[in-house]
Amino acid sequence: DTEVTQTPKHLVMGMTNKKSLKCEQHMGHRAMYWYKQKAKKPPELMFVYSYEKLSINESVPSRFSPECPNSSLLNLHLHALQPEDSALYLCASSQAPDYEQYFGPGTRLTVT
Amino acid sequence: GENVEQHPSTLSVQEGDSAVIKCTYSDSASNYFPWYKQELGKRPQLIIDIRSNVGEKKDQRIAVTLNKTAKHFSLHITETQPEDSAVYFCAASSPGTYKYIFGTGTRLKVLA
């Protein structure tokens, strides 16, 4: 299995809602990533988990809360988001640092 | 901080012609350079990558060249086809780091 999967594909949420994005990979990769991508821009790194421990937090607001329950799963918990948080949220995984990252299809998030 | 400049931002070519996209990186320690293709509404997909101990790599119609002295790397697509139309992102990564520094992207249009 060489795929990273993400659910849901689309999500619309109000500013007071709490929701979660899910990501899964079965490639045995030990690093997993969350990215945010705005239209016509490159992916912007948010968090990196390495061996299930948070390795990088790119000064992301606390309304985004990552979680890595095990080596195959990555969640992003969302709470009290702002309309400017609307974007494509991409998950990725890699076997090691400075190796190829495999991206999931993304969750298109709209905050109303 | 580290950055990667990518040019051009848009590129239109006739079907069958070649396309070249160029990137310049700032961190001389960078050792891994992936190229991603992102079609509209889809995930970024790795199309080719190169490490700093190699000057050139080719995969069918796609090639990447690296000039470490000048800190340049380029993507070459020959015999372009309409399905090559997409946004292409270059990136650079340094040893032991999980973080990619992405270029700003090139929108390639192949005109039939």
mmCIF file with all atom_site columns, C-alpha atoms in Angstrom, chain B residues 19-70:
data_model
loop_
_atom_site.group_PDB
_atom_site.id
_atom_site.type_symbol
_atom_site.label_atom_id
_atom_site.label_alt_id
_atom_site.label_comp_id
_atom_site.label_asym_id
_atom_site.label_entity_id
_atom_site.label_seq_id
_atom_site.pdbx_PDB_ins_code
_atom_site.Cartn_x
_atom_site.Cartn_y
_atom_site.Cartn_z
_atom_site.occupancy
_atom_site.B_iso_or_equiv
_atom_site.pdbx_formal_charge
_atom_site.auth_seq_id
_atom_site.auth_comp_id
_atom_site.auth_asym_id
_atom_site.auth_atom_id
_atom_site.pdbx_PDB_model_num
ATOM 1  C CA . ALA B 1 19 ? 9.564  23.101 -20.791 1.00 0.00 ? 19 ALA B CA 1
ATOM 2  C CA . VAL B 1 20 ? 12.194 24.165 -18.269 1.00 0.00 ? 20 VAL B CA 1
ATOM 3  C CA . ILE B 1 21 ? 11.539 25.340 -14.718 1.00 0.00 ? 21 ILE B CA 1
ATOM 4  C CA . LYS B 1 22 ? 14.372 26.698 -12.598 1.00 0.00 ? 22 LYS B CA 1
ATOM 5  C CA . CYS B 1 23 ? 14.913 26.903 -8.855  1.00 0.00 ? 23 CYS B CA 1
ATOM 6  C CA . THR B 1 24 ? 17.627 28.523 -6.756  1.00 0.00 ? 24 THR B CA 1
ATOM 7  C CA . TYR B 1 25 ? 18.170 27.633 -3.116  1.00 0.00 ? 25 TYR B CA 1
ATOM 8  C CA . SER B 1 26 ? 19.938 29.559 -0.386  1.00 0.00 ? 26 SER B CA 1
ATOM 9  C CA . ASP B 1 27 ? 21.062 26.890 2.103   1.00 0.00 ? 27 ASP B CA 1
ATOM 10 C CA . SER B 1 28 ? 24.316 25.386 0.863   1.00 0.00 ? 28 SER B CA 1
ATOM 11 C CA . ALA B 1 29 ? 23.761 22.391 3.186   1.00 0.00 ? 29 ALA B CA 1
ATOM 12 C CA . SER B 1 30 ? 20.654 21.331 1.208   1.00 0.00 ? 30 SER B CA 1
ATOM 13 C CA . ASN B 1 31 ? 21.089 17.778 -0.048  1.00 0.00 ? 31 ASN B CA 1
ATOM 14 C CA . TYR B 1 32 ? 17.702 16.612 -1.348  1.00 0.00 ? 32 TYR B CA 1
ATOM 15 C CA . PHE B 1 33 ? 15.648 18.264 -4.090  1.00 0.00 ? 33 PHE B CA 1
ATOM 16 C CA . PRO B 1 34 ? 12.205 16.862 -4.967  1.00 0.00 ? 34 PRO B CA 1
ATOM 17 C CA . TRP B 1 35 ? 9.840  18.086 -7.660  1.00 0.00 ? 35 TRP B CA 1
ATOM 18 C CA . TYR B 1 36 ? 6.079  17.823 -7.217  1.00 0.00 ? 36 TYR B CA 1
ATOM 19 C CA . LYS B 1 37 ? 3.286  18.078 -9.767  1.00 0.00 ? 37 LYS B CA 1
ATOM 20 C CA . GLN B 1 38 ? -0.107 19.234 -8.535  1.00 0.00 ? 38 GLN B CA 1
ATOM 21 C CA . GLU B 1 39 ? -3.120 19.071 -10.808 1.00 0.00 ? 39 GLU B CA 1
ATOM 22 C CA . LEU B 1 40 ? -6.119 21.217 -10.010 1.00 0.00 ? 40 LEU B CA 1
ATOM 23 C CA . GLY B 1 41 ? -7.892 19.920 -6.908  1.00 0.00 ? 41 GLY B CA 1
ATOM 24 C CA . LYS B 1 42 ? -5.449 17.042 -6.483  1.00 0.00 ? 42 LYS B CA 1
ATOM 25 C CA . ARG B 1 43 ? -2.612 16.157 -4.152  1.00 0.00 ? 43 ARG B CA 1
ATOM 26 C CA . PRO B 1 44 ? 1.020  17.097 -4.866  1.00 0.00 ? 44 PRO B CA 1
ATOM 27 C CA . GLN B 1 45 ? 2.710  14.077 -6.450  1.00 0.00 ? 45 GLN B CA 1
ATOM 28 C CA . LEU B 1 46 ? 6.441  13.467 -6.538  1.00 0.00 ? 46 LEU B CA 1
ATOM 29 C CA . ILE B 1 47 ? 7.588  13.234 -10.137 1.00 0.00 ? 47 ILE B CA 1
ATOM 30 C CA . ILE B 1 48 ? 11.355 13.185 -9.756  1.00 0.00 ? 48 ILE B CA 1
ATOM 31 C CA . ASP B 1 49 ? 13.973 13.958 -7.145  1.00 0.00 ? 49 ASP B CA 1
ATOM 32 C CA . ILE B 1 50 ? 17.732 14.342 -6.947  1.00 0.00 ? 50 ILE B CA 1
ATOM 33 C CA . ARG B 1 51 ? 20.349 14.220 -4.214  1.00 0.00 ? 51 ARG B CA 1
ATOM 34 C CA . SER B 1 52 ? 23.367 16.457 -3.947  1.00 0.00 ? 52 SER B CA 1
ATOM 35 C CA . ASN B 1 53 ? 25.836 13.726 -4.895  1.00 0.00 ? 53 ASN B CA 1
ATOM 36 C CA . VAL B 1 54 ? 24.287 13.471 -8.377  1.00 0.00 ? 54 VAL B CA 1
ATOM 37 C CA . GLY B 1 55 ? 24.364 16.083 -11.135 1.00 0.00 ? 55 GLY B CA 1
ATOM 38 C CA . GLU B 1 56 ? 21.545 14.815 -13.309 1.00 0.00 ? 56 GLU B CA 1
ATOM 39 C CA . LYS B 1 57 ? 18.710 12.311 -13.198 1.00 0.00 ? 57 LYS B CA 1
ATOM 40 C CA . LYS B 1 58 ? 16.317 11.290 -15.933 1.00 0.00 ? 58 LYS B CA 1
ATOM 41 C CA . ASP B 1 59 ? 13.029 9.408  -16.004 1.00 0.00 ? 59 ASP B CA 1
ATOM 42 C CA . GLN B 1 60 ? 11.524 9.084  -19.488 1.00 0.00 ? 60 GLN B CA 1
ATOM 43 C CA . ARG B 1 61 ? 10.466 12.614 -20.562 1.00 0.00 ? 61 ARG B CA 1
ATOM 44 C CA . ILE B 1 62 ? 11.449 14.226 -17.267 1.00 0.00 ? 62 ILE B CA 1
ATOM 45 C CA . ALA B 1 63 ? 14.930 15.170 -16.108 1.00 0.00 ? 63 ALA B CA 1
ATOM 46 C CA . VAL B 1 64 ? 16.385 17.175 -13.267 1.00 0.00 ? 64 VAL B CA 1
ATOM 47 C CA . THR B 1 65 ? 19.797 18.829 -13.210 1.00 0.00 ? 65 THR B CA 1
ATOM 48 C CA . LEU B 1 66 ? 21.646 20.162 -10.187 1.00 0.00 ? 66 LEU B CA 1
ATOM 49 C CA . ASN B 1 67 ? 24.456 22.717 -10.036 1.00 0.00 ? 67 ASN B CA 1
ATOM 50 C CA . LYS B 1 68 ? 25.663 22.745 -6.435  1.00 0.00 ? 68 LYS B CA 1
ATOM 51 C CA . THR B 1 69 ? 28.176 25.514 -7.001  1.00 0.00 ? 69 THR B CA 1
ATOM 52 C CA . ALA B 1 70 ? 25.533 27.886 -8.282  1.00 0.00 ? 70 ALA B CA 1
#
